CSV table of C-alpha atoms in Angstrom, one decimal:
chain,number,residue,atom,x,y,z
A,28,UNK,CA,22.6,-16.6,8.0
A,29,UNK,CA,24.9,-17.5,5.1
A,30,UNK,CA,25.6,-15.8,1.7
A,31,UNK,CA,22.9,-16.5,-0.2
A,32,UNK,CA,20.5,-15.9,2.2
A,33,UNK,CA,22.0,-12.6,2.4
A,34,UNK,CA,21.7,-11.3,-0.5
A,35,UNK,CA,17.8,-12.7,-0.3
A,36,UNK,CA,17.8,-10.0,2.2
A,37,UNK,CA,19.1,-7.5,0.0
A,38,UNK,CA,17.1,-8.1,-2.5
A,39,UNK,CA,14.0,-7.7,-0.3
A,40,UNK,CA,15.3,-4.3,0.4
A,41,UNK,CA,16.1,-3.5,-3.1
A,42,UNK,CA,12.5,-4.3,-3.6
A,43,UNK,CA,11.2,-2.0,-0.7
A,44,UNK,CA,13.6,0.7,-2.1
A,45,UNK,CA,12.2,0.2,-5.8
A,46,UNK,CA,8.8,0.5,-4.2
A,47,UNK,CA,8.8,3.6,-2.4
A,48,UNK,CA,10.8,5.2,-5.2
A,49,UNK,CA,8.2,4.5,-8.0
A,50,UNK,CA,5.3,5.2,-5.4
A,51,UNK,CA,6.3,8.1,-3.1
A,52,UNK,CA,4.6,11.4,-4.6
A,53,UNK,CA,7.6,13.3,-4.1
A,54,UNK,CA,6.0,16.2,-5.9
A,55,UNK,CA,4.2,16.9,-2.9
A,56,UNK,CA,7.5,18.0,-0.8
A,57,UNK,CA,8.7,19.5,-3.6
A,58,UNK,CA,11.4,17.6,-4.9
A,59,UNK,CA,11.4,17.0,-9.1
A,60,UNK,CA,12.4,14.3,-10.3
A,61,UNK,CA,15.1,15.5,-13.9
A,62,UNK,CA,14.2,14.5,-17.2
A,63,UNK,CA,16.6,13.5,-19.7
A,64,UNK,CA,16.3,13.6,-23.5
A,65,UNK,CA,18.5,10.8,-25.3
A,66,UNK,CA,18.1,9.5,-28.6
A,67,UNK,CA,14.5,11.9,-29.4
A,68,UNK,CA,13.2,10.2,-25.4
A,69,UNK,CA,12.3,12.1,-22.4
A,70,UNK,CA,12.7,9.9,-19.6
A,71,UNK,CA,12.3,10.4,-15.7
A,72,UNK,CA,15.2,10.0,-14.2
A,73,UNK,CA,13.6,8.3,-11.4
A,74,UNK,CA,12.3,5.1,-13.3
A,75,UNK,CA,15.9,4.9,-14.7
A,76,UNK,CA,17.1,4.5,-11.1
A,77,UNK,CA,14.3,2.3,-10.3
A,78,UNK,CA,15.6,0.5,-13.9
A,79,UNK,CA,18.9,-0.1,-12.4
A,80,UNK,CA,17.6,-1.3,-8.9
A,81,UNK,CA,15.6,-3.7,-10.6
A,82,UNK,CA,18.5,-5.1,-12.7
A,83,UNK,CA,20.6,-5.3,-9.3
A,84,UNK,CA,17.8,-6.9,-7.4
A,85,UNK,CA,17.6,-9.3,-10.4
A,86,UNK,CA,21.2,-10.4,-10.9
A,87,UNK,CA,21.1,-11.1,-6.5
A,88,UNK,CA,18.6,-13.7,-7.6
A,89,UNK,CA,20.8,-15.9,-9.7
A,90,UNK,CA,23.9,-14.9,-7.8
A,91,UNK,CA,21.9,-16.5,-4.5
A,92,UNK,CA,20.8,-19.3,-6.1
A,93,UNK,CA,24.0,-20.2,-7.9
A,94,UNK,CA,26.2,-19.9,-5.1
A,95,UNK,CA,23.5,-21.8,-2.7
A,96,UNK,CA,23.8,-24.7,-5.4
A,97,UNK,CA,27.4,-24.8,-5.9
A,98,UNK,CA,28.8,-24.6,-2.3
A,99,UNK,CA,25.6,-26.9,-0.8
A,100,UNK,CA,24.5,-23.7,1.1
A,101,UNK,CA,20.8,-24.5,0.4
A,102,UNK,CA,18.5,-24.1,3.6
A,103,UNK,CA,14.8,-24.3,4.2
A,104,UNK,CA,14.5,-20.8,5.3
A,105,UNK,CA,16.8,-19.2,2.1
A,106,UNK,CA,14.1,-21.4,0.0
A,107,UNK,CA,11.3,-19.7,1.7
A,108,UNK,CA,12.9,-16.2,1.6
A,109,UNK,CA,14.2,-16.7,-2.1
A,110,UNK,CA,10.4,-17.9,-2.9
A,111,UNK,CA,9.5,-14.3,-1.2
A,112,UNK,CA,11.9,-11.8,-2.7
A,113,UNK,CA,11.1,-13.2,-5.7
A,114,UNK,CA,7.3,-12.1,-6.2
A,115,UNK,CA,8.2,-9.2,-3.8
A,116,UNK,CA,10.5,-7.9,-6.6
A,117,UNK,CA,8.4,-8.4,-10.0
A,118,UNK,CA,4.7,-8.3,-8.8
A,119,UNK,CA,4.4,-5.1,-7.2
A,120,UNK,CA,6.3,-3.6,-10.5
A,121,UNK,CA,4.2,-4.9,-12.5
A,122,UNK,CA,1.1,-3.4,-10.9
A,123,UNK,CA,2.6,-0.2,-10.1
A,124,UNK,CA,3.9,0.0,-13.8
A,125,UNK,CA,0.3,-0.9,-15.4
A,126,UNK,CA,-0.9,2.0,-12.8
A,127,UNK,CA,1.2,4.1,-13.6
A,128,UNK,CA,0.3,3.6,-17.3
A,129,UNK,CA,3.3,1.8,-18.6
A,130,UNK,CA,2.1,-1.0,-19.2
A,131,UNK,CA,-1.8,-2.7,-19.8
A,132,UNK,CA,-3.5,-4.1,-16.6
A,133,UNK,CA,-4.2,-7.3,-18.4
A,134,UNK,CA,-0.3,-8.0,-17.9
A,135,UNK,CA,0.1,-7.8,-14.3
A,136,UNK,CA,-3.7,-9.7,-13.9
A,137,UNK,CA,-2.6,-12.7,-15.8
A,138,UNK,CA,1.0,-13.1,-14.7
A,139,UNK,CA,0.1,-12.5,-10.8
A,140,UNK,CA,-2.5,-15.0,-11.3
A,141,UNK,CA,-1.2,-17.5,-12.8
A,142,UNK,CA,1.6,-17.3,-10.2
A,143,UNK,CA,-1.1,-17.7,-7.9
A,144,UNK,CA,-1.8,-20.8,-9.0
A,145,UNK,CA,1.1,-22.2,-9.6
A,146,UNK,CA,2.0,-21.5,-5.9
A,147,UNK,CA,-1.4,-23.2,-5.1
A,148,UNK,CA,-0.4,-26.5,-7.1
A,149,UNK,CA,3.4,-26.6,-5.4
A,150,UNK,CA,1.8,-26.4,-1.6
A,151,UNK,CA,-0.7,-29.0,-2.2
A,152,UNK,CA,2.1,-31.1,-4.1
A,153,UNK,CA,4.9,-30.4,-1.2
A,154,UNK,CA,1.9,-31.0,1.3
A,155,UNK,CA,1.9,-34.8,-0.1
A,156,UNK,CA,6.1,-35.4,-0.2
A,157,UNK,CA,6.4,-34.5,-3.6
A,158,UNK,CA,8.4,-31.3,-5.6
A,159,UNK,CA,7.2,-29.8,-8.7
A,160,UNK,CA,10.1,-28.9,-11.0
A,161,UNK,CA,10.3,-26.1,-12.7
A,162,UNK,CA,9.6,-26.5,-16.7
A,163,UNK,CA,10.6,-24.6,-19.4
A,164,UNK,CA,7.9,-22.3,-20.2
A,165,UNK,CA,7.7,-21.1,-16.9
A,166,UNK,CA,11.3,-20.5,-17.3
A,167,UNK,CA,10.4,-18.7,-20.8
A,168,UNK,CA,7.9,-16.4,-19.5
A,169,UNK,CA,10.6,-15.4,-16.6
A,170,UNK,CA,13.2,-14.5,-18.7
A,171,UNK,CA,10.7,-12.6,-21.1
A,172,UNK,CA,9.1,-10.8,-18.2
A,173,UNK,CA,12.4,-9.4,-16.8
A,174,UNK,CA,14.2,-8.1,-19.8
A,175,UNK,CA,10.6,-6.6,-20.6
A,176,UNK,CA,10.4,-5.1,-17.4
A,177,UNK,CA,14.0,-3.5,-18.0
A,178,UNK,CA,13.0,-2.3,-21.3
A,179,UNK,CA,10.5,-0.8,-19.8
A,180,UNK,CA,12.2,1.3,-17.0
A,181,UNK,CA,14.6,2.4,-19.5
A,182,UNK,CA,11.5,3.6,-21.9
A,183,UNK,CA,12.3,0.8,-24.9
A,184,UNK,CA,15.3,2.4,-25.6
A,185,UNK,CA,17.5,2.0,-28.0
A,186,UNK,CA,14.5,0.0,-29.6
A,187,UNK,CA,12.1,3.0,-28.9
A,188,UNK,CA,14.3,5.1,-31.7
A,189,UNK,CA,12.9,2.8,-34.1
A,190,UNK,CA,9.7,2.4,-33.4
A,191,UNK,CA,9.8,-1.0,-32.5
A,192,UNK,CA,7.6,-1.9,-29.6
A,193,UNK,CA,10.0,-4.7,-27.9
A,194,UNK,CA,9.2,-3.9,-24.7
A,195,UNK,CA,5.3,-4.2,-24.9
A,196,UNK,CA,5.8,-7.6,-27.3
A,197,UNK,CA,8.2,-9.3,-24.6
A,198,UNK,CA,5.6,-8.6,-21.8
A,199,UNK,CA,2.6,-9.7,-23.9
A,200,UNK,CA,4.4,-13.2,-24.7
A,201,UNK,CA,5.3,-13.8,-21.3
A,202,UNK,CA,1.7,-13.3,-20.1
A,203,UNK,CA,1.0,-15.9,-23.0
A,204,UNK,CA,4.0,-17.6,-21.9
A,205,UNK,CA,2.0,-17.5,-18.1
A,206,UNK,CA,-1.0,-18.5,-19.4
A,207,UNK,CA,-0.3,-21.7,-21.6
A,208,UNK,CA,2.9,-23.1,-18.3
A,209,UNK,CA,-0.4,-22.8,-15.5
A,210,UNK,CA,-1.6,-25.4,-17.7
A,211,UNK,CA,1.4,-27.4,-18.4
A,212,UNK,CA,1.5,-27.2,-14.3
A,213,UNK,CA,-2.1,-28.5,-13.6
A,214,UNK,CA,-2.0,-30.7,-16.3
A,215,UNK,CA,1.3,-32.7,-15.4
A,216,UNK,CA,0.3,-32.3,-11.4
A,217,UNK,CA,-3.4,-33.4,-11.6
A,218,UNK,CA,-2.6,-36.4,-10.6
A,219,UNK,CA,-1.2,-34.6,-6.8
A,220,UNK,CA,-4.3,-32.4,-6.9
A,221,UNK,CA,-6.6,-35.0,-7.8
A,222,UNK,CA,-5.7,-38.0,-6.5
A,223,UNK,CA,-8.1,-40.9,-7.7
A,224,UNK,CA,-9.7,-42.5,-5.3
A,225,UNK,CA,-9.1,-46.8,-4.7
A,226,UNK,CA,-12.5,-48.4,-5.0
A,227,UNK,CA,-13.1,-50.7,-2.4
A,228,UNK,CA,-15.0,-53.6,-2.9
């Protein structure tokens, strides 16, 4: 197992950590959570500590990818992995965020989804030899996604003192940003999805 692959690893168990800190009803062996007041906010200290295991998990995904590039460390099973901690990380914070009332469900539903299919489109490509490159509005809706997601854990702040919603805005464009790249996907792969058939005469 080499360095990047590694810290795939970690970052699966980042995610597992994030998970059972954001779900586990702690309340009901009597530990509570502080609160913390800063700039007019209360905020539970426990999505503050999920905020900064999110950030950590986040930065091991470029710092995987990066160093897999630039020292030819790339393998077929740190591809797989990397393709797992990845949705491993985001998607169950998104739905435990929306459940939690953070966020609206209609975020998590179209993002997840249109991950979904995008998935769908690069199987059935590498399935037939080829590779689907990544494109820039999947990359937009990425980057949107995770500094909304921070935001978020972190309660909009220091935006929040203003009342400006930056949070809720940046994860509303990159479920439009989802929306409008599954069909730059489809539309620049139906040709791998839908192959046309020769006519024989």
């Amino acid at each position: 197992m080499n360095l990047p692959t590694k810290l795939t690893v970690l970052r699966l168990i980042l995610s597992a950590v994030l998970i059972f800190i954001l779900c586990f009803p702690f309340y009901a062996i009597g530990i509570q959570w502080p609160k913390i007041i800063a700039m007019g906010v209360t905020m539970d200290v426990r999505y503050l500590v999920g905020g900064v295991i999110f950030i950590v998990g986040s930065f091991t995904d470029f710092l995987d990818g990066y160093i897999a590039r630039k020292y030819n460390m790339v393998t077929d099973t740190g591809k797989m992995l990397d393709a797992i901690a990845d949705k491993v990380l985001v998607n169950p914070v998104l739905i435990i965020l929306s459940a939690q009332g953070f966020i609206p469900a209609i975020i998590p539903v179209l993002i997840i989804t249109r991950d979904i299919i995008v998935d769908a489109i690069k199987m059935e490509a590498a399935s037939k030899g080829k590779v689907v490159a990544a494109i820039k509005s999947g990359k937009i809706k990425t980057a949107s996604m995770m500094v909304g997601l921070v935001l978020i854990f972190f309660y909009n702040l220091p935006f929040e003192a203003f009342n400006l919603r930056v949070a809720d805005f940046l994860l509303y464009f990159a479920a439009i940003m989802s929306v409008i790249s599954a069909f730059q996907y489809f539309f620049l792969n139906k040709e791998i999805i839908f192959p046309q058939q020769k006519l024989e005469i």
